[in-house]
Coordinates of C-alpha atoms in Angstrom, one line a residue:
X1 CA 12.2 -16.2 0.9
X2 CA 11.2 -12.3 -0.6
X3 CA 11.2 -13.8 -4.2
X4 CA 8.2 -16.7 -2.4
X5 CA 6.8 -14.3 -0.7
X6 CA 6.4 -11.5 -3.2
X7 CA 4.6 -14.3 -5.5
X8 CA 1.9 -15.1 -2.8
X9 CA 1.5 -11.8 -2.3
X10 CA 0.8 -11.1 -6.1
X11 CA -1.1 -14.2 -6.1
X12 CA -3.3 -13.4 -2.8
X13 CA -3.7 -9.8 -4.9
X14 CA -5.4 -11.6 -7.9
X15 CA -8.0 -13.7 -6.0
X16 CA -9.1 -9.9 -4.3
X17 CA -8.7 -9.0 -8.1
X18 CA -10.9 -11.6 -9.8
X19 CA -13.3 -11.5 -7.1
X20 CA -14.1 -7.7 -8.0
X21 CA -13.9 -7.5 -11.7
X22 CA -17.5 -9.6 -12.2
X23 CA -18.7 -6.9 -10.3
X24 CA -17.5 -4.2 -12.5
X25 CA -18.1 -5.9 -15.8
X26 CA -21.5 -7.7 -14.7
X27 CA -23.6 -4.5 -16.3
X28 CA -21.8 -4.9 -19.2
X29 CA -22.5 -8.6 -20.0
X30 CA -26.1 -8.2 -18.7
X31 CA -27.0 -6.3 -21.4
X32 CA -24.1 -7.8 -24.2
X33 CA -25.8 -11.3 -23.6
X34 CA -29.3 -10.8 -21.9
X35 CA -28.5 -12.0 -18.6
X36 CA -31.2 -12.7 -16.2
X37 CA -30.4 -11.8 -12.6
X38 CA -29.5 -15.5 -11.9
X39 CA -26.9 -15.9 -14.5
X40 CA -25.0 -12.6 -13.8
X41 CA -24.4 -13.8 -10.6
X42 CA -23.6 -17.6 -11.6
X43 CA -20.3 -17.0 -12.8
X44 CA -18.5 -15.4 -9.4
X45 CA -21.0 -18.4 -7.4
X46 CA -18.9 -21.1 -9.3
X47 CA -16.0 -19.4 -8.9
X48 CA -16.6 -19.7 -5.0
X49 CA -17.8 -22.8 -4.8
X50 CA -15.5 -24.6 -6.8
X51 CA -12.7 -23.0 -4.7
X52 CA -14.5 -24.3 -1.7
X53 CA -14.8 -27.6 -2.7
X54 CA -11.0 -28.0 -3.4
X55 CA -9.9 -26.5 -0.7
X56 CA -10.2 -29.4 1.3
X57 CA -8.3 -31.7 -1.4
X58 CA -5.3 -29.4 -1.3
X59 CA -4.5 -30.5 2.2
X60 CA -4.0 -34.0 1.0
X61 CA -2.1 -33.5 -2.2
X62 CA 0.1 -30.6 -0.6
X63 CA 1.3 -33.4 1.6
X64 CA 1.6 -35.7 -1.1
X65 CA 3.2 -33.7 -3.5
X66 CA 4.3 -30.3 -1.6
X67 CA 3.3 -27.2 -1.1
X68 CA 5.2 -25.4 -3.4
X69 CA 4.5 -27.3 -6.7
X70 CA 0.8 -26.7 -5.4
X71 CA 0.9 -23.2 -5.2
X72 CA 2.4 -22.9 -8.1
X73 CA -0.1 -25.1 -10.2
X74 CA -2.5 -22.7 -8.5
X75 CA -1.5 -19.8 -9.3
X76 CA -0.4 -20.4 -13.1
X77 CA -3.9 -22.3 -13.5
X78 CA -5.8 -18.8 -12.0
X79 CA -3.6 -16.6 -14.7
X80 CA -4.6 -19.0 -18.0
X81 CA -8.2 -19.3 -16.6
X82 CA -8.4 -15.2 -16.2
X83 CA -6.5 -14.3 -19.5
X84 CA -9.0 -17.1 -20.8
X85 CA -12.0 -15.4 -19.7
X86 CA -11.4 -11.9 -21.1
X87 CA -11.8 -14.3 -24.3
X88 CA -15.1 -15.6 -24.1
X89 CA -17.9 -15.0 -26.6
X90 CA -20.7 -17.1 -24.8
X91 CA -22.0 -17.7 -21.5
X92 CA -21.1 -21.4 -21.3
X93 CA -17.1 -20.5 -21.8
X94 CA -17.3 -17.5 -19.2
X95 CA -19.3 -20.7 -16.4
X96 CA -16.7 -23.2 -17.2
X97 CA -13.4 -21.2 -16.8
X98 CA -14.4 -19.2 -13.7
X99 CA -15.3 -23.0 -12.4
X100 CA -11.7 -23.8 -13.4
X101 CA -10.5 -20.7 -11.8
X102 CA -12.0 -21.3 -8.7
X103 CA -10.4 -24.7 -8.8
X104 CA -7.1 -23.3 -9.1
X105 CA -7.8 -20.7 -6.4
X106 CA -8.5 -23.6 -4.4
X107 CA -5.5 -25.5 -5.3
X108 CA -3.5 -22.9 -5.0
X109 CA -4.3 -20.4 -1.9
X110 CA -4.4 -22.9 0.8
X111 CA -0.4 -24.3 0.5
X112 CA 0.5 -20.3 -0.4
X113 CA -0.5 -19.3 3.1
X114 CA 0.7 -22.1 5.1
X115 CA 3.6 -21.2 3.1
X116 CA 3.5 -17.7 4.1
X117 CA 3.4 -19.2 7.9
X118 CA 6.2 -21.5 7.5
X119 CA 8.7 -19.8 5.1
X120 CA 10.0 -16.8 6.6
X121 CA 12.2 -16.6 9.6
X122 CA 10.0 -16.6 13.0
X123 CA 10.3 -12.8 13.3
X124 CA 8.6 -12.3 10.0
X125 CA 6.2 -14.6 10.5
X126 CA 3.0 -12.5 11.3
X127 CA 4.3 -10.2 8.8
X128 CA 4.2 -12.7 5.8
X129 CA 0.6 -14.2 7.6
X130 CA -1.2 -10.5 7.7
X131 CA 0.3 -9.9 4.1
X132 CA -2.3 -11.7 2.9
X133 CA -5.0 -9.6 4.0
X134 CA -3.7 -6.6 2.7
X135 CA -2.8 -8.4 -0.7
X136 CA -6.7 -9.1 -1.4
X137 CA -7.4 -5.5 -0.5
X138 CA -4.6 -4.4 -3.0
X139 CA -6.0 -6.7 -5.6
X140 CA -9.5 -5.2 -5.3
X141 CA -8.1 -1.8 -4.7
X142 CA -6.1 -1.8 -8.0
X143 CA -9.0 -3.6 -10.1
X144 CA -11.1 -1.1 -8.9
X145 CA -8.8 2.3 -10.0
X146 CA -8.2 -0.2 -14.0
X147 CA -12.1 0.3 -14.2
X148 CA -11.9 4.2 -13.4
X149 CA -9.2 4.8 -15.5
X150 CA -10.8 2.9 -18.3
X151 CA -13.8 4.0 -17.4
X152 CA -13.2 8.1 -17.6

């Protein structure tokens, strides 16, 4: 149960993580690859979207197949798509995988926090459910002091 609930945690971290880090690298790729306003913001749009539109699908294949092997997919899927995109050299590459990210994030959140809600023992419950709110602040929290440190 710690060992699950420690992993959604981390993984709940990374989605506030991801979400941020466009945010502090947009500048940066503005300029690196003469992005118009529209294109700096495509990237974390996709990434949104395509974790909207397979949210819904996870329901039926975390039925199907289980929750578990669903977050998991999600979650391993979110860390090749990230490591991915610190490797892009074009604009098309950066689009595609944060579409794939989001599509991972989608896979994978949904069955992680019904997980969270069905996991622990009953007293722990609300504990492991609000844990996921304070992971995404974590994740953005920690993102944001990488960026100072690298920054200064």
């Amino acid at each position: 149960t710690i060992l699950y609930m420690s992993g959604a945690f981390l993984f709940c971290c990374l989605l506030g993580a991801e979400v941020f880090v466009l945010a502090i690298v947009g500048p940066i790729l503005r300029c690196e690859w003469n992005l118009d306003s529209f294109s700096l913001t495509a990237p974390q749009m996709s990434t949104n979207f395509s974790m909207m539109c397979f949210t819904g699908l996870t329901s039926t294949l975390g039925d199907r197949f289980g929750r578990r092997p669903m977050a998991l997919i999600g979650a391993v899927g979110v860390v090749v798509a990230g490591i991915l995109c610190a490797f892009t050299t074009e604009y098309w590459q950066l689009l595609t995988l944060r579409l794939l990210m989001g599509l991972f994030f989608g896979v994978g959140i949904p069955p992680a926090v019904v997980l969270s809600g069905e996991v622990p023992p009953k007293r722990f419950r609300a504990l492991g459910m609000s844990g996921f709110s304070l992971a995404w602040g974590v994740g953005v929290s920690v993102c944001g002091a990488i960026a100072y440190i690298s920054i200064e």
